[in-house]
mmCIF file with all atom_site columns, C-alpha atoms and ligand atoms in Angstrom:
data_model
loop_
_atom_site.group_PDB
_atom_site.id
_atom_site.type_symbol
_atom_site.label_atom_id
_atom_site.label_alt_id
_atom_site.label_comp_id
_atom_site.label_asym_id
_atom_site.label_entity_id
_atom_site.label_seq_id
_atom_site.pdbx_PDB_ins_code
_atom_site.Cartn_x
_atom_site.Cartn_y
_atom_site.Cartn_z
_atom_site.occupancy
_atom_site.B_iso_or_equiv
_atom_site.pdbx_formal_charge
_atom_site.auth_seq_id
_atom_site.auth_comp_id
_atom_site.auth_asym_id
_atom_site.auth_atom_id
_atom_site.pdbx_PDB_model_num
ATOM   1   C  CA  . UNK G 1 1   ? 0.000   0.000   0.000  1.00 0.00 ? 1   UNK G CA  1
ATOM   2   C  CA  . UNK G 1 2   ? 1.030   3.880   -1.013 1.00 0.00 ? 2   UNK G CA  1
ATOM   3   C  CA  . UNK G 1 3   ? 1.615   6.426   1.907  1.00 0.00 ? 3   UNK G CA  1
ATOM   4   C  CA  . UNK G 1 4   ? 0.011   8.776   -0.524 1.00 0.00 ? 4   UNK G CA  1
ATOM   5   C  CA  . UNK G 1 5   ? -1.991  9.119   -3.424 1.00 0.00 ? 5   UNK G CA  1
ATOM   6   C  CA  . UNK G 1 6   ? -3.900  11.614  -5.916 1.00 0.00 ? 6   UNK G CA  1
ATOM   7   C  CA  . UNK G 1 7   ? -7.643  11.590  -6.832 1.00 0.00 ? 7   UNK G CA  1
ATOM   8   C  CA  . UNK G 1 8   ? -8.375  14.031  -9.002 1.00 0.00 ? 8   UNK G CA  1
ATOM   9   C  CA  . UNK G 1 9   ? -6.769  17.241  -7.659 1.00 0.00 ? 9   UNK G CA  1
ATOM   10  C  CA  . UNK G 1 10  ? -6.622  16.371  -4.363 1.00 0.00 ? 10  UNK G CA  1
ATOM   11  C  CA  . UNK G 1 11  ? -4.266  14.193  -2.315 1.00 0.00 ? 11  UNK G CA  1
ATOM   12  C  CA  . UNK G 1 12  ? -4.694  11.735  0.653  1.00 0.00 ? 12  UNK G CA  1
ATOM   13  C  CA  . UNK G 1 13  ? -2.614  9.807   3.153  1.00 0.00 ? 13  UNK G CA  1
ATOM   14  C  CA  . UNK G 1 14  ? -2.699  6.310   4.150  1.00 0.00 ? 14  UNK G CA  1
ATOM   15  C  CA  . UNK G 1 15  ? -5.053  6.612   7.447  1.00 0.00 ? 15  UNK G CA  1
ATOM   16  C  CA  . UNK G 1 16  ? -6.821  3.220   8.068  1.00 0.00 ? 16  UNK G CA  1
ATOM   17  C  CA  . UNK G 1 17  ? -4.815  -0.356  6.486  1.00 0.00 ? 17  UNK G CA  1
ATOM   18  C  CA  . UNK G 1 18  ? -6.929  -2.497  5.443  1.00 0.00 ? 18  UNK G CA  1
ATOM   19  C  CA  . UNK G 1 19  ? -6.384  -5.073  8.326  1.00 0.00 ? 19  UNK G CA  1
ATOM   20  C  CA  . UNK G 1 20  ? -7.570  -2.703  10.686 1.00 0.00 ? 20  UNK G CA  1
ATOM   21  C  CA  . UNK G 1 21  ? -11.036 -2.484  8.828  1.00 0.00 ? 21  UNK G CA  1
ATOM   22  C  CA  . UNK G 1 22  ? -11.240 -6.162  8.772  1.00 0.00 ? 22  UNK G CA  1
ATOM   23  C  CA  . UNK G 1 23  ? -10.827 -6.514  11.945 1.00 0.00 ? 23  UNK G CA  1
ATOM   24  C  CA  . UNK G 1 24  ? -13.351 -3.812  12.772 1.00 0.00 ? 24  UNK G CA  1
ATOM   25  C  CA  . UNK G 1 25  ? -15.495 -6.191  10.355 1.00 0.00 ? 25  UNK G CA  1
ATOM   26  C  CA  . UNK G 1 26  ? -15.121 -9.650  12.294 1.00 0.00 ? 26  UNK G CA  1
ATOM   27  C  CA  . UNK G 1 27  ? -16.426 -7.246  15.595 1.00 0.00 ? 27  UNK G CA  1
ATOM   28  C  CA  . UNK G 1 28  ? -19.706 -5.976  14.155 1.00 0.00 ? 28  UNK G CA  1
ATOM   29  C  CA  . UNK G 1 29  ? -20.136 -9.543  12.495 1.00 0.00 ? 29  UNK G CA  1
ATOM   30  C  CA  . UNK G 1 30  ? -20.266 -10.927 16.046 1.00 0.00 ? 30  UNK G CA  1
ATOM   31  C  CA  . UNK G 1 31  ? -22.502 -8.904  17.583 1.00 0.00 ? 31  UNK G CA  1
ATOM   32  C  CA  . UNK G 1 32  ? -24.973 -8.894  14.856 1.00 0.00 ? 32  UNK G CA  1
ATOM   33  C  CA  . UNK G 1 33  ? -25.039 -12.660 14.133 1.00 0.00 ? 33  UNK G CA  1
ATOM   34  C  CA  . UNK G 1 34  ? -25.810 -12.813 18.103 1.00 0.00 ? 34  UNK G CA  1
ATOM   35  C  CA  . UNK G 1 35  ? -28.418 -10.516 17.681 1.00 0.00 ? 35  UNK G CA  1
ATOM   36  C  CA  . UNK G 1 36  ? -30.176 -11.807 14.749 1.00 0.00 ? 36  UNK G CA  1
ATOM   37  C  CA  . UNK G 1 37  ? -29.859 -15.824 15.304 1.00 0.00 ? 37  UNK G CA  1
ATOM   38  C  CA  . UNK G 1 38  ? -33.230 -16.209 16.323 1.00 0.00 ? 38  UNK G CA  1
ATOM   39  C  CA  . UNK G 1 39  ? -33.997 -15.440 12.184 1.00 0.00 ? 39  UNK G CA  1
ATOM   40  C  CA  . UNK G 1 40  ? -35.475 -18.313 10.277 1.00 0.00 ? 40  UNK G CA  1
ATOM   41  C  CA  . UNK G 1 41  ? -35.837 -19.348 6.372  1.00 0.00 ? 41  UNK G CA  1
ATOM   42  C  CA  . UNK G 1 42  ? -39.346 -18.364 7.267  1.00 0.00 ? 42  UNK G CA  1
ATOM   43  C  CA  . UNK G 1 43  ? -38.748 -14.687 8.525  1.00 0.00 ? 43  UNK G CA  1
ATOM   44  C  CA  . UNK G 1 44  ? -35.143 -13.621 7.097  1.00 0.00 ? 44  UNK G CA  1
ATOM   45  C  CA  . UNK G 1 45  ? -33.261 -10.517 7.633  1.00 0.00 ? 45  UNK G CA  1
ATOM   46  C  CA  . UNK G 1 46  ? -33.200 -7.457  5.352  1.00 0.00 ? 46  UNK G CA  1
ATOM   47  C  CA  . UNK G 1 47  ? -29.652 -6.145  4.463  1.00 0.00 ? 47  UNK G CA  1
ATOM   48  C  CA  . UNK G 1 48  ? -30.507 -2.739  2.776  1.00 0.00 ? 48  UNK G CA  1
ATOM   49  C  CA  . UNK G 1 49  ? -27.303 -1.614  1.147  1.00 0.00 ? 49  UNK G CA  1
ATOM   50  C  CA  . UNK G 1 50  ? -26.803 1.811   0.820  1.00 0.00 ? 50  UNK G CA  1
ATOM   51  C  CA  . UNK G 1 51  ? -25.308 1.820   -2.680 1.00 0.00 ? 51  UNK G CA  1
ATOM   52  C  CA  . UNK G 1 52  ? -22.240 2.733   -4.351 1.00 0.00 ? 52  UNK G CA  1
ATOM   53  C  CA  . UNK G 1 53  ? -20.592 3.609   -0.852 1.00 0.00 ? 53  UNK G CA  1
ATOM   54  C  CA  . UNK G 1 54  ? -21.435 0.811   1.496  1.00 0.00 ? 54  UNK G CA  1
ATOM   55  C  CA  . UNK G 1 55  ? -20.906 -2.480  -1.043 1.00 0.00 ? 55  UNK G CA  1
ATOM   56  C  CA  . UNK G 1 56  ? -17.523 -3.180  -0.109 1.00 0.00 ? 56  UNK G CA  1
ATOM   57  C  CA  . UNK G 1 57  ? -18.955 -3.172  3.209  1.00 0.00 ? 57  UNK G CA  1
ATOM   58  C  CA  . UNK G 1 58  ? -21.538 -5.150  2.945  1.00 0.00 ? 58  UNK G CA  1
ATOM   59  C  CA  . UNK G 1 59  ? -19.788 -7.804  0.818  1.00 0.00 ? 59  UNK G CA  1
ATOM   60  C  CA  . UNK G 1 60  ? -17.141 -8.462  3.623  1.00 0.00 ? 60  UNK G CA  1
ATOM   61  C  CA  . UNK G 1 61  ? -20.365 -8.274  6.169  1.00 0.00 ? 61  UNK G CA  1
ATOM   62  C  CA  . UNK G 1 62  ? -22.213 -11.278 4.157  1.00 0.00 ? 62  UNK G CA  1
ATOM   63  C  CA  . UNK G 1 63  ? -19.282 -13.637 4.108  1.00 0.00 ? 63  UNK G CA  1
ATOM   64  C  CA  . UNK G 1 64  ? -18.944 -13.468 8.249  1.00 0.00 ? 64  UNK G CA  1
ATOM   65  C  CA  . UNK G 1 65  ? -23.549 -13.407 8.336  1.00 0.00 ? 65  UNK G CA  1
ATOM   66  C  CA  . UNK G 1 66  ? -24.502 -16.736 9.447  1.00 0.00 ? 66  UNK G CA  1
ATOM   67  C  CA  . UNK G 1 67  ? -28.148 -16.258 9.636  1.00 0.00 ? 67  UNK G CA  1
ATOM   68  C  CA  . UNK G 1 68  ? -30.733 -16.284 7.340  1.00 0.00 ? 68  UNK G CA  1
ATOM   69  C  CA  . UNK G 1 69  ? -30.959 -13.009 5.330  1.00 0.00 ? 69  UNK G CA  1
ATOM   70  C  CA  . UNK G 1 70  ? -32.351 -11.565 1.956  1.00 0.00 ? 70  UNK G CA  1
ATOM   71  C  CA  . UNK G 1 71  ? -29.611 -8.560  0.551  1.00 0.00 ? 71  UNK G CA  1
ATOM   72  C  CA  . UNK G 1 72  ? -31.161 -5.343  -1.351 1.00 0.00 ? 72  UNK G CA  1
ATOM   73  C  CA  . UNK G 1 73  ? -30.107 -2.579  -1.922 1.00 0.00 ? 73  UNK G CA  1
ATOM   74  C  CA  . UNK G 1 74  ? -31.279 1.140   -2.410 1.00 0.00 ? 74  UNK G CA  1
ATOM   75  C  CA  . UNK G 1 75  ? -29.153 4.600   -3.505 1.00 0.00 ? 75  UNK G CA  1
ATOM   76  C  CA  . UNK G 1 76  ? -29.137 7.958   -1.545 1.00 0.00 ? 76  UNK G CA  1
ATOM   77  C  CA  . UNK G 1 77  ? -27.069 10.821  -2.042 1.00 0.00 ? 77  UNK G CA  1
ATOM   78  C  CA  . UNK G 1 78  ? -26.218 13.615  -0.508 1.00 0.00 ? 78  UNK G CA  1
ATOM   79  C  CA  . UNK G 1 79  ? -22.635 14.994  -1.092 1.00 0.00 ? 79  UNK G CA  1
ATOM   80  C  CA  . UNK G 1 80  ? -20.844 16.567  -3.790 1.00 0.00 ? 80  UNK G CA  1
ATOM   81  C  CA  . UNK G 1 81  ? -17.057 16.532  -3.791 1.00 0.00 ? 81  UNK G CA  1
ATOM   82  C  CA  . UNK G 1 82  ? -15.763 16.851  -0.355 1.00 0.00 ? 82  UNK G CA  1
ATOM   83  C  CA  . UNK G 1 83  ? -19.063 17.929  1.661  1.00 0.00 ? 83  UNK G CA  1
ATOM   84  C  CA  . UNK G 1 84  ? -22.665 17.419  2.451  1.00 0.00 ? 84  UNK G CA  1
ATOM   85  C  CA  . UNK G 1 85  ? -24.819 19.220  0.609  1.00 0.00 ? 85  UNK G CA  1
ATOM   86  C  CA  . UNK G 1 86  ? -27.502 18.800  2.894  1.00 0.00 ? 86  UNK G CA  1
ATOM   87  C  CA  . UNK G 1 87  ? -30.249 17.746  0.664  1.00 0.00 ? 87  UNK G CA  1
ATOM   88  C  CA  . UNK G 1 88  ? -30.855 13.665  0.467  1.00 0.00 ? 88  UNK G CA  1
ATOM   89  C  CA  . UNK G 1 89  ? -31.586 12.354  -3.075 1.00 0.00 ? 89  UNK G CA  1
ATOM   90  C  CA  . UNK G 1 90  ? -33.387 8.820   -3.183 1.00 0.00 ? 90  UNK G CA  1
ATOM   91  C  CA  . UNK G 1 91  ? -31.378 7.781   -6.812 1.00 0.00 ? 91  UNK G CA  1
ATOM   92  C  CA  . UNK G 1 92  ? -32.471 3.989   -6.562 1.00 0.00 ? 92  UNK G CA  1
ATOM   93  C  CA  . UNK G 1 93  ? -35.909 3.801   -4.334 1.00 0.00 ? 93  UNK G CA  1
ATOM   94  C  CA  . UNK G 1 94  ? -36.005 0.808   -1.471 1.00 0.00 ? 94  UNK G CA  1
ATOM   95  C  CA  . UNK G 1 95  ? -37.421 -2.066  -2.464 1.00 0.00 ? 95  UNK G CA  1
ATOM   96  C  CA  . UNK G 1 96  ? -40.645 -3.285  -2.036 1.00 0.00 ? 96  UNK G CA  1
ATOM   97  C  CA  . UNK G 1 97  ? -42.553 -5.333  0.486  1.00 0.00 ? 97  UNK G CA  1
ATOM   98  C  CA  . UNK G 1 98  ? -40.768 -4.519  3.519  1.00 0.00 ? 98  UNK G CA  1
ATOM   99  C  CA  . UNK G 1 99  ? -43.921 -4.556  5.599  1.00 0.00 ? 99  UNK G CA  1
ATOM   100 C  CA  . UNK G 1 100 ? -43.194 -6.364  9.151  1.00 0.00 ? 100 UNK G CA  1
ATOM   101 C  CA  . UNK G 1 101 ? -39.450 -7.485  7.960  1.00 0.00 ? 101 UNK G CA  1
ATOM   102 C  CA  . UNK G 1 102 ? -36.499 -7.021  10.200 1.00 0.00 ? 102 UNK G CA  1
ATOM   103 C  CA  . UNK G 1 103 ? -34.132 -4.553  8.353  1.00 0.00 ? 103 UNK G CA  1
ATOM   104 C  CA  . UNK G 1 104 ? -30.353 -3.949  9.016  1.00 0.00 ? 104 UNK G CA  1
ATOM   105 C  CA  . UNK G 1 105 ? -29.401 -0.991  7.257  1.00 0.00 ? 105 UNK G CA  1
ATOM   106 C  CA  . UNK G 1 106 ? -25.507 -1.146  6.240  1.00 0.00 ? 106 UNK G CA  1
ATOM   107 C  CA  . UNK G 1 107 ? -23.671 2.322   5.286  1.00 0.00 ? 107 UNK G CA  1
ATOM   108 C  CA  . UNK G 1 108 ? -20.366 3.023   4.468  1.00 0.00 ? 108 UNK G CA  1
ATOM   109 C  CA  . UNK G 1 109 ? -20.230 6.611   6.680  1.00 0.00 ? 109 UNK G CA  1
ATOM   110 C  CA  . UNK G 1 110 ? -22.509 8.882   8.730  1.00 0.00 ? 110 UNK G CA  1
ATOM   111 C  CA  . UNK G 1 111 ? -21.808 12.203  9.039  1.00 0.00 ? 111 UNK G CA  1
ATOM   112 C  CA  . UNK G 1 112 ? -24.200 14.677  9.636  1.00 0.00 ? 112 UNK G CA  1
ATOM   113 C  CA  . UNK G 1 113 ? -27.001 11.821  9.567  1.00 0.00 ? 113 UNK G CA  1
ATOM   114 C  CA  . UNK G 1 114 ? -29.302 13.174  7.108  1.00 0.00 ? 114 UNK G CA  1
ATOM   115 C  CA  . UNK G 1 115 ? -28.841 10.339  5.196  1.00 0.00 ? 115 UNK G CA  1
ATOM   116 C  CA  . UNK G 1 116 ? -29.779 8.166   7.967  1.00 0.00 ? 116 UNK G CA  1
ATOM   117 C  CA  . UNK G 1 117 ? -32.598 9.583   9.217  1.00 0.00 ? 117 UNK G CA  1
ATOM   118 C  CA  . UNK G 1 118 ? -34.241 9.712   5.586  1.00 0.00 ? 118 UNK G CA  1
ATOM   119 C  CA  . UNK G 1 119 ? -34.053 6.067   4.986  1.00 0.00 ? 119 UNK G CA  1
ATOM   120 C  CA  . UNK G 1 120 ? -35.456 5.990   8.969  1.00 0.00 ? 120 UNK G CA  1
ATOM   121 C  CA  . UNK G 1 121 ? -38.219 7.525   7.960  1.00 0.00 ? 121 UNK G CA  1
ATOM   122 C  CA  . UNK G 1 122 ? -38.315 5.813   4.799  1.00 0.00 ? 122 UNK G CA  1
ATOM   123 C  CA  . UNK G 1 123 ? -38.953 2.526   6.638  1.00 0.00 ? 123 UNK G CA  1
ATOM   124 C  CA  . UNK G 1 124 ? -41.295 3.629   8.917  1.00 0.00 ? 124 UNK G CA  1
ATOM   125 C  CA  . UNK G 1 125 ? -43.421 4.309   6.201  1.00 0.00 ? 125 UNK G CA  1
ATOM   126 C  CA  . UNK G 1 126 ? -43.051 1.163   4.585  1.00 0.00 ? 126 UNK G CA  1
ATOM   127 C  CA  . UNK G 1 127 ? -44.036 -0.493  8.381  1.00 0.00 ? 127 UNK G CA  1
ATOM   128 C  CA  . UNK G 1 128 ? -40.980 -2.386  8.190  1.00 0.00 ? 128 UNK G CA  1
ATOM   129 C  CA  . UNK G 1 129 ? -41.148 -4.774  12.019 1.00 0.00 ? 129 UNK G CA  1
ATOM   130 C  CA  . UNK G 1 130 ? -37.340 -3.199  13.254 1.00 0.00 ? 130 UNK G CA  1
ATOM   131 C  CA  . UNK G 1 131 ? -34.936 -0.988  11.441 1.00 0.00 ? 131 UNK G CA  1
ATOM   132 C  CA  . UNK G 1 132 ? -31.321 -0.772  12.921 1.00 0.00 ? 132 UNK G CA  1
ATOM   133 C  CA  . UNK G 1 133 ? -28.070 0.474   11.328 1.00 0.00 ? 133 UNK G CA  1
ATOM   134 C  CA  . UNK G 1 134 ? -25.071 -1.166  10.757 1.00 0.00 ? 134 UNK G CA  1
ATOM   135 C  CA  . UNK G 1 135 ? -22.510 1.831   9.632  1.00 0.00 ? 135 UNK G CA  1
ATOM   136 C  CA  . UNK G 1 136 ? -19.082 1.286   8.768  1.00 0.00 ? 136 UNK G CA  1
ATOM   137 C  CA  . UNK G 1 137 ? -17.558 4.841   10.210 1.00 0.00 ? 137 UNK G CA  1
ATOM   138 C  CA  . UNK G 1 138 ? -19.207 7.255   12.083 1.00 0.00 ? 138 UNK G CA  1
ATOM   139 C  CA  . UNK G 1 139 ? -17.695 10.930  12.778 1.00 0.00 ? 139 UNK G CA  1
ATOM   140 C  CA  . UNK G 1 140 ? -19.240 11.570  15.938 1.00 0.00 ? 140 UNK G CA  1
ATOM   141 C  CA  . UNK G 1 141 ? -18.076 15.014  16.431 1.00 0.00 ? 141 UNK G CA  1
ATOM   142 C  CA  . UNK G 1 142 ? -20.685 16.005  13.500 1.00 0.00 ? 142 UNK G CA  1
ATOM   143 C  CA  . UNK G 1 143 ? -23.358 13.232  14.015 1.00 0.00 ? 143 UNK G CA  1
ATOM   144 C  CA  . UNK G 1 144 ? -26.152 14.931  16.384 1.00 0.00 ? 144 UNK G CA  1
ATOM   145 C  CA  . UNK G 1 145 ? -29.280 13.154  14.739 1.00 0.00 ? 145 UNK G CA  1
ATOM   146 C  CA  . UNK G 1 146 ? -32.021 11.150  17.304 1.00 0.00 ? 146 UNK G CA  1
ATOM   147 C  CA  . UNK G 1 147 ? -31.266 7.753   15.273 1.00 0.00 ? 147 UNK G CA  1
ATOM   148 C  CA  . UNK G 1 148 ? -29.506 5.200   17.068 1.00 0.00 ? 148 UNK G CA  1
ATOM   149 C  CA  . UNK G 1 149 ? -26.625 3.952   15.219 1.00 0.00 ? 149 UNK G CA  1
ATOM   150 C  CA  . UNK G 1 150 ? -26.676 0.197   16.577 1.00 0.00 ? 150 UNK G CA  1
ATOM   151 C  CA  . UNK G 1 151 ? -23.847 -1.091  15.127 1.00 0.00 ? 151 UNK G CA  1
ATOM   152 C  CA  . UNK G 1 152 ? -20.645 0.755   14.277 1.00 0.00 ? 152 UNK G CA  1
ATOM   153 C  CA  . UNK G 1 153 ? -17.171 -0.688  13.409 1.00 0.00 ? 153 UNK G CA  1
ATOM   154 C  CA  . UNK G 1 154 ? -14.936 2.104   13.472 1.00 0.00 ? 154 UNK G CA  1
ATOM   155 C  CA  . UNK G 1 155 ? -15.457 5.895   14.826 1.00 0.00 ? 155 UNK G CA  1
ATOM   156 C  CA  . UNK G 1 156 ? -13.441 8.596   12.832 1.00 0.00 ? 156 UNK G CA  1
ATOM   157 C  CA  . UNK G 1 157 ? -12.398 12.291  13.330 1.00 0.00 ? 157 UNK G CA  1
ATOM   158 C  CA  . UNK G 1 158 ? -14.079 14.768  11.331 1.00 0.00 ? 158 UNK G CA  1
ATOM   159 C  CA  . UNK G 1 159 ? -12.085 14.604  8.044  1.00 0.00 ? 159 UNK G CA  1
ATOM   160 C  CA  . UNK G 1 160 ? -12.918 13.567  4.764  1.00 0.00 ? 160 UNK G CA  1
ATOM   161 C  CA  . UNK G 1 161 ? -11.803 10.011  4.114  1.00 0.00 ? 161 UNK G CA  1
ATOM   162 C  CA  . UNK G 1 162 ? -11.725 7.847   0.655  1.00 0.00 ? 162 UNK G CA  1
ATOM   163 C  CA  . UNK G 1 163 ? -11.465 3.819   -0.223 1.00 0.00 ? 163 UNK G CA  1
ATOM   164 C  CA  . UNK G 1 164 ? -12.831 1.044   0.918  1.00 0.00 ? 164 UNK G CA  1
ATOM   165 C  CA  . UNK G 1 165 ? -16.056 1.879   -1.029 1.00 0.00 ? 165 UNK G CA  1
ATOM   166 C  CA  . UNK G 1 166 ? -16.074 6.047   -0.250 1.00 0.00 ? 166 UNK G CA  1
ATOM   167 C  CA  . UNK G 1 167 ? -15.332 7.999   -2.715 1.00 0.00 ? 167 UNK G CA  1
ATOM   168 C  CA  . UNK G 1 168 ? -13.644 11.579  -4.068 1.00 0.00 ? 168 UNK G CA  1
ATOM   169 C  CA  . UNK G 1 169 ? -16.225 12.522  -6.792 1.00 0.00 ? 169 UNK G CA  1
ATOM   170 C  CA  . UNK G 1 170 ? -16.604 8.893   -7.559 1.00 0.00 ? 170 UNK G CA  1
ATOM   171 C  CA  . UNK G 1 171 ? -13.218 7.935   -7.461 1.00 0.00 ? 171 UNK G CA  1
ATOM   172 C  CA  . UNK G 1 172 ? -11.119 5.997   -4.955 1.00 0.00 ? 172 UNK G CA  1
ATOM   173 C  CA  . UNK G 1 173 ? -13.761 3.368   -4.447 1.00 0.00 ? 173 UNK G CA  1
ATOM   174 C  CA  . UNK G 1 174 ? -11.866 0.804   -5.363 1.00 0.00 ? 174 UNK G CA  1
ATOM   175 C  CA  . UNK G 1 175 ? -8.570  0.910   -3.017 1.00 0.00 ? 175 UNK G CA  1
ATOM   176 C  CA  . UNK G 1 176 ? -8.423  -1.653  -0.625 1.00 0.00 ? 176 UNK G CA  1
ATOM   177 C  CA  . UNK G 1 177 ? -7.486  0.744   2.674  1.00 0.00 ? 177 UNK G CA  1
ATOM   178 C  CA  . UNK G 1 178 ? -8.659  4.303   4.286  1.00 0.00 ? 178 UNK G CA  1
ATOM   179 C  CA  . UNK G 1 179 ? -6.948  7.673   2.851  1.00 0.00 ? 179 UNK G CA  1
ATOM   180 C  CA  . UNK G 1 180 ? -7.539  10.867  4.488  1.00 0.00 ? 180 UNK G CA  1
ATOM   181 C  CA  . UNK G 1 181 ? -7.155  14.410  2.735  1.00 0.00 ? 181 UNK G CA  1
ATOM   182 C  CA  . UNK G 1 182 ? -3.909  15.307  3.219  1.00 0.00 ? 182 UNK G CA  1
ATOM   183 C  CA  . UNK G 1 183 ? -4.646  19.212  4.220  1.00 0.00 ? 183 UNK G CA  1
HETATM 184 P  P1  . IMP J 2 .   ? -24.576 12.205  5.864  1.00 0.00 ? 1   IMP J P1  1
HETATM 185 O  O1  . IMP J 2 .   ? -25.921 12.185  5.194  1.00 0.00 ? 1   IMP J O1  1
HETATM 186 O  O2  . IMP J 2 .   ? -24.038 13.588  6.053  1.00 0.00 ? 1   IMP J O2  1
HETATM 187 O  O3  . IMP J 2 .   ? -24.538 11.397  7.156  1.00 0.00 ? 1   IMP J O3  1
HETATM 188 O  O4  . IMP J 2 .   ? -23.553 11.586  4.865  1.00 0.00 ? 1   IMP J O4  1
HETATM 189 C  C1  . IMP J 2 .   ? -23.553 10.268  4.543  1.00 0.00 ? 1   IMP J C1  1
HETATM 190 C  C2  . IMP J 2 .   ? -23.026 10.007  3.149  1.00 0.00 ? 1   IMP J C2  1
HETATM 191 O  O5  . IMP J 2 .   ? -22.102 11.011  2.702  1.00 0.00 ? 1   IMP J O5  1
HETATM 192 C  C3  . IMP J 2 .   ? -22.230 8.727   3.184  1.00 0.00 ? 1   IMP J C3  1
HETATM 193 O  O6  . IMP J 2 .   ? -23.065 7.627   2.881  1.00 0.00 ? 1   IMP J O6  1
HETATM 194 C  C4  . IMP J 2 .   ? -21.172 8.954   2.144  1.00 0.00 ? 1   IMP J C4  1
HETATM 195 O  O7  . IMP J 2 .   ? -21.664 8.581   0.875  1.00 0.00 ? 1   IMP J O7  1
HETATM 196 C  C5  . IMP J 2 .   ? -20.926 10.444  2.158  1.00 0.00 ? 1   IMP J C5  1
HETATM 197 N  N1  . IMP J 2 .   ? -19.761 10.803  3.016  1.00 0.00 ? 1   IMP J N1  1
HETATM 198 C  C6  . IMP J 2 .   ? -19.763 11.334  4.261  1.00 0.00 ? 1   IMP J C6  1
HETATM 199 N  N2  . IMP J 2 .   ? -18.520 11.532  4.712  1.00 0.00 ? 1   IMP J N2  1
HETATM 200 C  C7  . IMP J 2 .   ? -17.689 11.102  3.740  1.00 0.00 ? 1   IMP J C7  1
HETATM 201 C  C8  . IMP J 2 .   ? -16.247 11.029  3.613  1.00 0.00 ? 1   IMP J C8  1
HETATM 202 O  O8  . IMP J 2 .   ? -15.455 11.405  4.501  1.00 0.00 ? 1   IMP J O8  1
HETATM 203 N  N3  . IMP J 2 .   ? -15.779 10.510  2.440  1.00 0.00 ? 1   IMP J N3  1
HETATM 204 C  C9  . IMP J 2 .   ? -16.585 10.075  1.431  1.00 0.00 ? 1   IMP J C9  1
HETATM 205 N  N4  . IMP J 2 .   ? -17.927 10.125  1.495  1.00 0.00 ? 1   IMP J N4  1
HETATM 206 C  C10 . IMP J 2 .   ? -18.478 10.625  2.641  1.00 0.00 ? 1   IMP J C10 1
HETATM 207 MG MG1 . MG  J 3 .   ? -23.190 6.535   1.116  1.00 0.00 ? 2   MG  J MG1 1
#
C-alpha cells in the first residue's frame, strides 16, 4: 500500500490499512449474528445496502452473516465533492414489500445523519417490524441526529476520508485501505 496518493486534484494519506477495517469487520459480524440468530428461512433478515458507498462493506459483512438473510439494496445521495450538501436524493428507491421485515441498514459513513434519518423515515413508512443500522464509520463530532446507530465498526475524526467503497467525486472506491485528505 502507497503512503500517498492523488484523486483528481486532491491528495490523501494512508489513514486506516486495510487489516484494521477487517478486523473492525469480524467485531460488528459478532454482535450482529448474536443478535439476529433467532432469524429463520421463514422470517429472514433485510440487508438494505446503501449503494455505491457501502458495497464493499456489505460484501465483507455477508461472508462473516450466518443467519438467514435476503440482501437489497437502495441509492441515496447527498454529497458533492468533499461535503454534504444537505439535501438527500433517493437515486435507486427501497425495495418493495418490507412490511413487518427485520431490516439492518448497512452504510459506508454517517456524518451529519441526514442520510440516515431519511431512509429511517423511509422505513417507517413502509411499516418495516425493526430498522437498525449497521454503519461502517461514524464521525461523531458532527453526528447529532435522534437515530440510534446500533452497530458501528470504526469511529473517525471529522475529516474527509476515501477507499474502501467512499469515494472523491466517484473515485477511490476501489482501493483496498482508508486515505484521508492530506490538508
Ligand atoms: P450524511 O448524510 O451527512 O450522514 O452523509 C452520509 C453520506 O455522505 C455517506 O453515505 C457517504 O456517501 C458520504 N460521506 C460522508 N462523509 C464522507 C467522507 O469522509 N468521504 C466520502 N464520502 C463521505
Ligand atoms: Mg453513502
Amino acid at each position: 500500500m502507497s503512503e500517498k496518493i492523488k484523486l483528481h486534484d486532491k491528495t490523501f494519506k494512508l489513514f486506516i490499512p486495510n487489516g484494521e477495517i477487517e478486523k473492525a469487520i469480524d467485531a460488528v459480524a459478532l454482535r450482529l449474528n448474536q443478535d439476529y440468530k433467532d432469524c429463520t428461512d421463514e422470517h429472514p433478515a433485510v440487508l438494505l445496502c446503501t449503494l455505491n458507498g457501502a458495497v464493499i462493506f456489505a460484501a465483507e459483512l455477508l461472508k462473516r452473516l450466518t443467519f438467514p438473510l435476503e440482501l437489497k439494496a437502495c441509492k441515496l445521495s447527498s454529497y458533492s465533492g468533499t461535503s454534504s450538501t444537505g439535501v438527500v436524493k433517493t437515486e435507486v428507491p427501497l425495495p418493495r414489500h418490507l412490511e413487518g421485515r427485520r431490516v439492518i441498514i448497512v452504510e459506508d459513513i454517517v456524518d451529519t445523519g441526514n442520510t440516515i434519518v431519511n431512509m429511517i423515515e423511509q422505513l417507517k413508512a413502509h411499516q418495516v417490524a425493526d430498522a437498525r443500522v449497521c454503519t461502517l464509520l461514524l464521525k461523531p463530532e458532527v453526528y447529532s441526529r435522534d437515530v440510534k446507530l446500533d452497530y458501528v465498526a470504526m469511529e473517525i475524526p471529522n475529516r474527509f476520508i476515501v477507499g474502501f467503497g467512499l469515494d472523491y467525486n466517484e473515485l477511490g472506491r476501489n482501493i483496498k485501505d482508508i486515505y484521508v485528505l492530506d490538508a
